[in-house]
Amino acid sequence: MPNLTFEPLRWLDEPARLTVLENGGSPRTFFQVTAYRNVQALCLGRPVEEMPRILSLLSPAHHLVSALALDDLFRVEPPPAARNIRRGLLQMLFYRGHLRKLFALLSFLSDPFPDFGRKTERGRRLGVEPHVLGGTVQALAQAREGASILGGRADHPVAATAGGVTRVLKNEHFHRLDEIARSCLDFSLRLAAFLDENIWNDEAITHFLAPGPAPLPHLTWHGDRGVLVLGNEDEQEVESIALSEAVEKIGLNRESWTRAPFAYVRSKGFPETLTVENGGLYFVGPLARLSTGEELDTPRAEQERQRMLDNPGTSPGQIPLAGFRALVVELIQASERMVDLCRRERLTEGLEIRKAPEDWGSEGMAALEAPEGTIFHHYRVDDRGLVRALTVLYAGIQNNALRCRTAEKTVLDAFGRGLSPEETKTRVELALLPW
Amino acid sequence: MRPVRKKTLAVFTAAGCRACETALLDLHYQVNSFTRWADPVFWPYVLGSQLTDLDRIDFIDVTFFAGAIQTDQDREMAAKLRAKSRILVALGSCAAFGGLPGLANLAPAPAAGNVDSEGPPLPGLLEKVLPLSAETAVEYTVPGCPPTEGLAWAAFQALAAEGQAPARLSYTDRLPRPMAQAIQSGVLPPAGGVFAGEKAVCAGCSRVKEEKKFRRLIRPFQAYDLSGRCLLEQGLICLGLATREGCGGVCTGAGQPCRGCFGKAEAVFDPGAKMVSAVASTFDSNDRGEIEQMSERFVDLAGTFYRYTLPAQCALLAAEEKSHAEPDL
């Protein structure tokens, strides 16, 4: 078996490659992120109120968690309408983020540019019909419109700030948001039914979804209790970490062969072998949230979750198929929540959308369940409000270990089956997509 | 309608996020299918193209390059794509000016890279983050973080579709007249063109400008009028005066001051110098004490005035741009 390099990996936000070294018959895989995010370099010395606009570079949800951290630092409670606008924006981001991954799943065997008889290099046209992809993209466009209305911009929102939001909604926005929310809910239910009938049990598709690695513990944010909870695959709570202790109790370990560090819970230590022992390693994301075993707060999403549990082979475990099904469950949940939030009375409750701070402390922190998983920000500022220290936990570094393990497992499985490098690459890309 | 030769298209992102590529992909599905006019032959994010695939491609009509140059590999890809492309477009603020990643140039240089790594070597890190134009000649620029739909479509319409794609988004009123006319006529706009307006953001901002004077300097976390009045007049540092128009005042419309993601306006030499001049002429006081007090409230001028443009447009620090030639028709 020759050495292989897949660079870059499709649909990954960070520049990354996978190298497989033959290693005398015992292949070694390296999932390497090849560039730094440079969060510290971008943020140190900047005015703390600019963090929401700078850190949206990581993902749009970081804009929202940054605003929450500013609320904490400036000791201000946003008015009800502002909280609802922020929540509505978060649901639009959930919808958009998850649907984009499902679009990638639906299109991976199809040509992404199917018009005018364009043939793929692989010479086959399997997979989903263009009108399904078209409907998916239309729903994506609607969610983007909704995110733009609520956040000012969709990809790098600007509206959330300390004490609330700055986006004044006009009359025409309320009706349109309600329309978008209902349309998104309708589409998510139709998509769930389509996936049930045509994808989850289609051998041509599921052939490409490899078995996943051994389970890792998961981390989730429980805002009602104010704690981050580390749980295991048996839905048991292993450790809970108060928000104020997160910086101290969650560490980052750097390996020389990748530019993304590995987040881990310090009390469990960092394992000697990354892909065998768990130590304090954990993962975040939709499957982590569903792995808590908690019933969902919206009825249609809860029904979908039960369907997922009832289907053999897709119960929450770290297999790619379960990862994709979790996206569908949360897609429905996000759209149900959007319908509830995108109503005029919720977005104008009390009429005030911002409470300007009058005081500030020396540090602020917040956590949020973002589409990609639990995210956390902590800022320490000087007496001029400039950032002097910060900690940002984003999904890429919390799922780094899972991605390494997933890539290794997928490669070894593919080689065991005698699959071609092309097919191996496709399987790796699909396996990494939910994380 | 005359027949249009299908153009080969490449899309690549170096250091940054994926918002620019997503903006382009959204055009294909939501505005007008690309494939009537363009054949994407190299697009790692969407097609799964490998970097080594580029070695097997002889010629590309149009390459949209997003992201800033941060590593040796980014530099190498920029050179390769330049060598193979008839037209190279800097897509988004990172490619055009360095973008948010360029703020890292205000911090100490990064560590050398993986020494004695047990794994395959990682691409070397450059000492400074650079815009694409510092590495290689660029024919056109589409600024924004990310570019707006209308202007991204204008670029596709002009460079790939030769003005013949039927979808018409409202971009022509935001572009300089020669460029808008070139697009509608199906000829290439003059090389070096920027797909954005020439005036400042203020020209397109919906806020009401009364008298360009303010008496107190405030920061965005403080209280101000969220809708209606010009933000600079309320004492916020808003870069609209120095920034190229084309976005339609998206951020100011959402109640946030402009931070300059479209780069400097045509008539501006240095956005930071322009802003210092603007604030000095707008602050409504001749009292030395008041002026000193106001000056003390300034924080992080470099990081604010050059938020998206430090590597390219800070006159003191900017890398030299490579000159461009007229694309060969």
PDB file of C-alpha atoms in Angstrom, chain A residues 111-217:
ATOM      1  CA  ASP A 111     -22.545  16.451  -9.675  1.00  0.00           C
ATOM      2  CA  PRO A 112     -22.863  19.739  -7.741  1.00  0.00           C
ATOM      3  CA  PHE A 113     -23.359  21.477 -11.075  1.00  0.00           C
ATOM      4  CA  PRO A 114     -25.831  19.153 -12.766  1.00  0.00           C
ATOM      5  CA  ASP A 115     -27.281  21.342 -15.488  1.00  0.00           C
ATOM      6  CA  PHE A 116     -26.696  20.952 -19.174  1.00  0.00           C
ATOM      7  CA  GLY A 117     -25.643  17.352 -19.021  1.00  0.00           C
ATOM      8  CA  ARG A 118     -22.332  17.987 -17.361  1.00  0.00           C
ATOM      9  CA  LYS A 119     -20.725  14.666 -16.568  1.00  0.00           C
ATOM     10  CA  THR A 120     -18.590  14.023 -13.561  1.00  0.00           C
ATOM     11  CA  GLU A 121     -15.072  12.775 -13.840  1.00  0.00           C
ATOM     12  CA  ARG A 122     -16.232   9.612 -12.236  1.00  0.00           C
ATOM     13  CA  GLY A 123     -18.604   9.143 -15.136  1.00  0.00           C
ATOM     14  CA  ARG A 124     -21.675   8.276 -13.163  1.00  0.00           C
ATOM     15  CA  ARG A 125     -24.723  10.185 -12.029  1.00  0.00           C
ATOM     16  CA  LEU A 126     -26.068   8.445  -8.977  1.00  0.00           C
ATOM     17  CA  GLY A 127     -27.670  10.016  -6.027  1.00  0.00           C
ATOM     18  CA  VAL A 128     -30.351  12.552  -5.543  1.00  0.00           C
ATOM     19  CA  GLU A 129     -32.323  14.253  -8.288  1.00  0.00           C
ATOM     20  CA  PRO A 130     -31.554  17.916  -9.013  1.00  0.00           C
ATOM     21  CA  HIS A 131     -34.969  19.143  -7.892  1.00  0.00           C
ATOM     22  CA  VAL A 132     -34.298  17.859  -4.375  1.00  0.00           C
ATOM     23  CA  LEU A 133     -31.018  19.723  -4.273  1.00  0.00           C
ATOM     24  CA  GLY A 134     -32.775  22.773  -5.681  1.00  0.00           C
ATOM     25  CA  GLY A 135     -35.438  22.639  -2.959  1.00  0.00           C
ATOM     26  CA  THR A 136     -32.738  22.329  -0.325  1.00  0.00           C
ATOM     27  CA  VAL A 137     -30.936  25.363  -1.627  1.00  0.00           C
ATOM     28  CA  GLN A 138     -34.149  27.355  -1.713  1.00  0.00           C
ATOM     29  CA  ALA A 139     -34.671  26.560   1.958  1.00  0.00           C
ATOM     30  CA  LEU A 140     -31.068  27.602   2.605  1.00  0.00           C
ATOM     31  CA  ALA A 141     -31.740  30.899   0.867  1.00  0.00           C
ATOM     32  CA  GLN A 142     -34.758  31.538   3.065  1.00  0.00           C
ATOM     33  CA  ALA A 143     -32.792  30.828   6.212  1.00  0.00           C
ATOM     34  CA  ARG A 144     -30.082  33.147   4.965  1.00  0.00           C
ATOM     35  CA  GLU A 145     -32.660  35.864   4.437  1.00  0.00           C
ATOM     36  CA  GLY A 146     -33.984  35.320   7.942  1.00  0.00           C
ATOM     37  CA  ALA A 147     -30.488  35.485   9.418  1.00  0.00           C
ATOM     38  CA  SER A 148     -29.813  38.699   7.486  1.00  0.00           C
ATOM     39  CA  ILE A 149     -33.005  40.286   8.791  1.00  0.00           C
ATOM     40  CA  LEU A 150     -32.259  39.397  12.400  1.00  0.00           C
ATOM     41  CA  GLY A 151     -28.471  39.710  12.415  1.00  0.00           C
ATOM     42  CA  GLY A 152     -27.833  42.412   9.831  1.00  0.00           C
ATOM     43  CA  ARG A 153     -25.772  39.988   7.778  1.00  0.00           C
ATOM     44  CA  ALA A 154     -26.018  36.206   7.523  1.00  0.00           C
ATOM     45  CA  ASP A 155     -22.440  34.979   7.314  1.00  0.00           C
ATOM     46  CA  HIS A 156     -20.830  37.501   9.658  1.00  0.00           C
ATOM     47  CA  PRO A 157     -23.702  38.927  11.729  1.00  0.00           C
ATOM     48  CA  VAL A 158     -23.282  42.337  13.301  1.00  0.00           C
ATOM     49  CA  ALA A 159     -26.422  43.079  15.281  1.00  0.00           C
ATOM     50  CA  ALA A 160     -25.767  41.487  18.687  1.00  0.00           C
ATOM     51  CA  THR A 161     -23.897  43.659  21.136  1.00  0.00           C
ATOM     52  CA  ALA A 162     -23.524  44.263  24.864  1.00  0.00           C
ATOM     53  CA  GLY A 163     -26.967  44.633  26.373  1.00  0.00           C
ATOM     54  CA  GLY A 164     -29.041  43.511  23.408  1.00  0.00           C
ATOM     55  CA  VAL A 165     -29.119  44.047  19.663  1.00  0.00           C
ATOM     56  CA  THR A 166     -28.800  47.080  17.429  1.00  0.00           C
ATOM     57  CA  ARG A 167     -31.002  45.837  14.623  1.00  0.00           C
ATOM     58  CA  VAL A 168     -34.274  47.757  14.544  1.00  0.00           C
ATOM     59  CA  LEU A 169     -36.845  45.584  12.805  1.00  0.00           C
ATOM     60  CA  LYS A 170     -39.379  47.185  10.484  1.00  0.00           C
ATOM     61  CA  ASN A 171     -43.023  46.236  10.014  1.00  0.00           C
ATOM     62  CA  GLU A 172     -42.391  44.294   6.838  1.00  0.00           C
ATOM     63  CA  HIS A 173     -39.780  42.168   8.616  1.00  0.00           C
ATOM     64  CA  PHE A 174     -42.198  40.584  11.084  1.00  0.00           C
ATOM     65  CA  HIS A 175     -44.504  39.113   8.496  1.00  0.00           C
ATOM     66  CA  ARG A 176     -41.597  37.927   6.373  1.00  0.00           C
ATOM     67  CA  LEU A 177     -39.874  36.236   9.314  1.00  0.00           C
ATOM     68  CA  ASP A 178     -43.061  34.380  10.159  1.00  0.00           C
ATOM     69  CA  GLU A 179     -43.343  33.251   6.521  1.00  0.00           C
ATOM     70  CA  ILE A 180     -39.738  32.097   6.471  1.00  0.00           C
ATOM     71  CA  ALA A 181     -40.089  30.186   9.723  1.00  0.00           C
ATOM     72  CA  ARG A 182     -43.182  28.307   8.581  1.00  0.00           C
ATOM     73  CA  SER A 183     -41.679  27.535   5.207  1.00  0.00           C
ATOM     74  CA  CYS A 184     -38.517  26.222   6.865  1.00  0.00           C
ATOM     75  CA  LEU A 185     -40.544  23.983   9.166  1.00  0.00           C
ATOM     76  CA  ASP A 186     -42.533  22.623   6.256  1.00  0.00           C
ATOM     77  CA  PHE A 187     -39.377  21.876   4.288  1.00  0.00           C
ATOM     78  CA  SER A 188     -37.592  20.258   7.228  1.00  0.00           C
ATOM     79  CA  LEU A 189     -40.477  17.818   7.724  1.00  0.00           C
ATOM     80  CA  ARG A 190     -40.596  16.983   4.022  1.00  0.00           C
ATOM     81  CA  LEU A 191     -36.842  16.520   3.951  1.00  0.00           C
ATOM     82  CA  ALA A 192     -36.958  14.221   6.971  1.00  0.00           C
ATOM     83  CA  ALA A 193     -39.587  12.092   5.227  1.00  0.00           C
ATOM     84  CA  PHE A 194     -37.546  12.037   2.021  1.00  0.00           C
ATOM     85  CA  LEU A 195     -34.410  10.962   3.848  1.00  0.00           C
ATOM     86  CA  ASP A 196     -36.348   8.253   5.647  1.00  0.00           C
ATOM     87  CA  GLU A 197     -37.719   6.835   2.424  1.00  0.00           C
ATOM     88  CA  ASN A 198     -34.754   7.250   0.128  1.00  0.00           C
ATOM     89  CA  ILE A 199     -31.451   7.732   1.914  1.00  0.00           C
ATOM     90  CA  TRP A 200     -31.030   6.178   5.343  1.00  0.00           C
ATOM     91  CA  ASN A 201     -31.661   2.682   4.043  1.00  0.00           C
ATOM     92  CA  ASP A 202     -30.261   3.097   0.532  1.00  0.00           C
ATOM     93  CA  GLU A 203     -27.260   0.819   0.244  1.00  0.00           C
ATOM     94  CA  ALA A 204     -25.780   2.975  -2.521  1.00  0.00           C
ATOM     95  CA  ILE A 205     -25.530   5.855  -0.066  1.00  0.00           C
ATOM     96  CA  THR A 206     -24.945   4.098   3.240  1.00  0.00           C
ATOM     97  CA  HIS A 207     -22.161   2.036   1.633  1.00  0.00           C
ATOM     98  CA  PHE A 208     -20.151   5.244   1.833  1.00  0.00           C
ATOM     99  CA  LEU A 209     -20.859   5.815   5.519  1.00  0.00           C
ATOM    100  CA  ALA A 210     -18.182   3.881   7.318  1.00  0.00           C
ATOM    101  CA  PRO A 211     -18.399   2.563  10.868  1.00  0.00           C
ATOM    102  CA  GLY A 212     -17.183   5.134  13.344  1.00  0.00           C
ATOM    103  CA  PRO A 213     -14.538   4.996  16.064  1.00  0.00           C
ATOM    104  CA  ALA A 214     -15.058   3.925  19.677  1.00  0.00           C
ATOM    105  CA  PRO A 215     -17.284   6.331  21.621  1.00  0.00           C
ATOM    106  CA  LEU A 216     -15.815   9.445  23.172  1.00  0.00           C
ATOM    107  CA  PRO A 217     -17.426  11.339  26.061  1.00  0.00           C
TER     108      PRO A 217
END
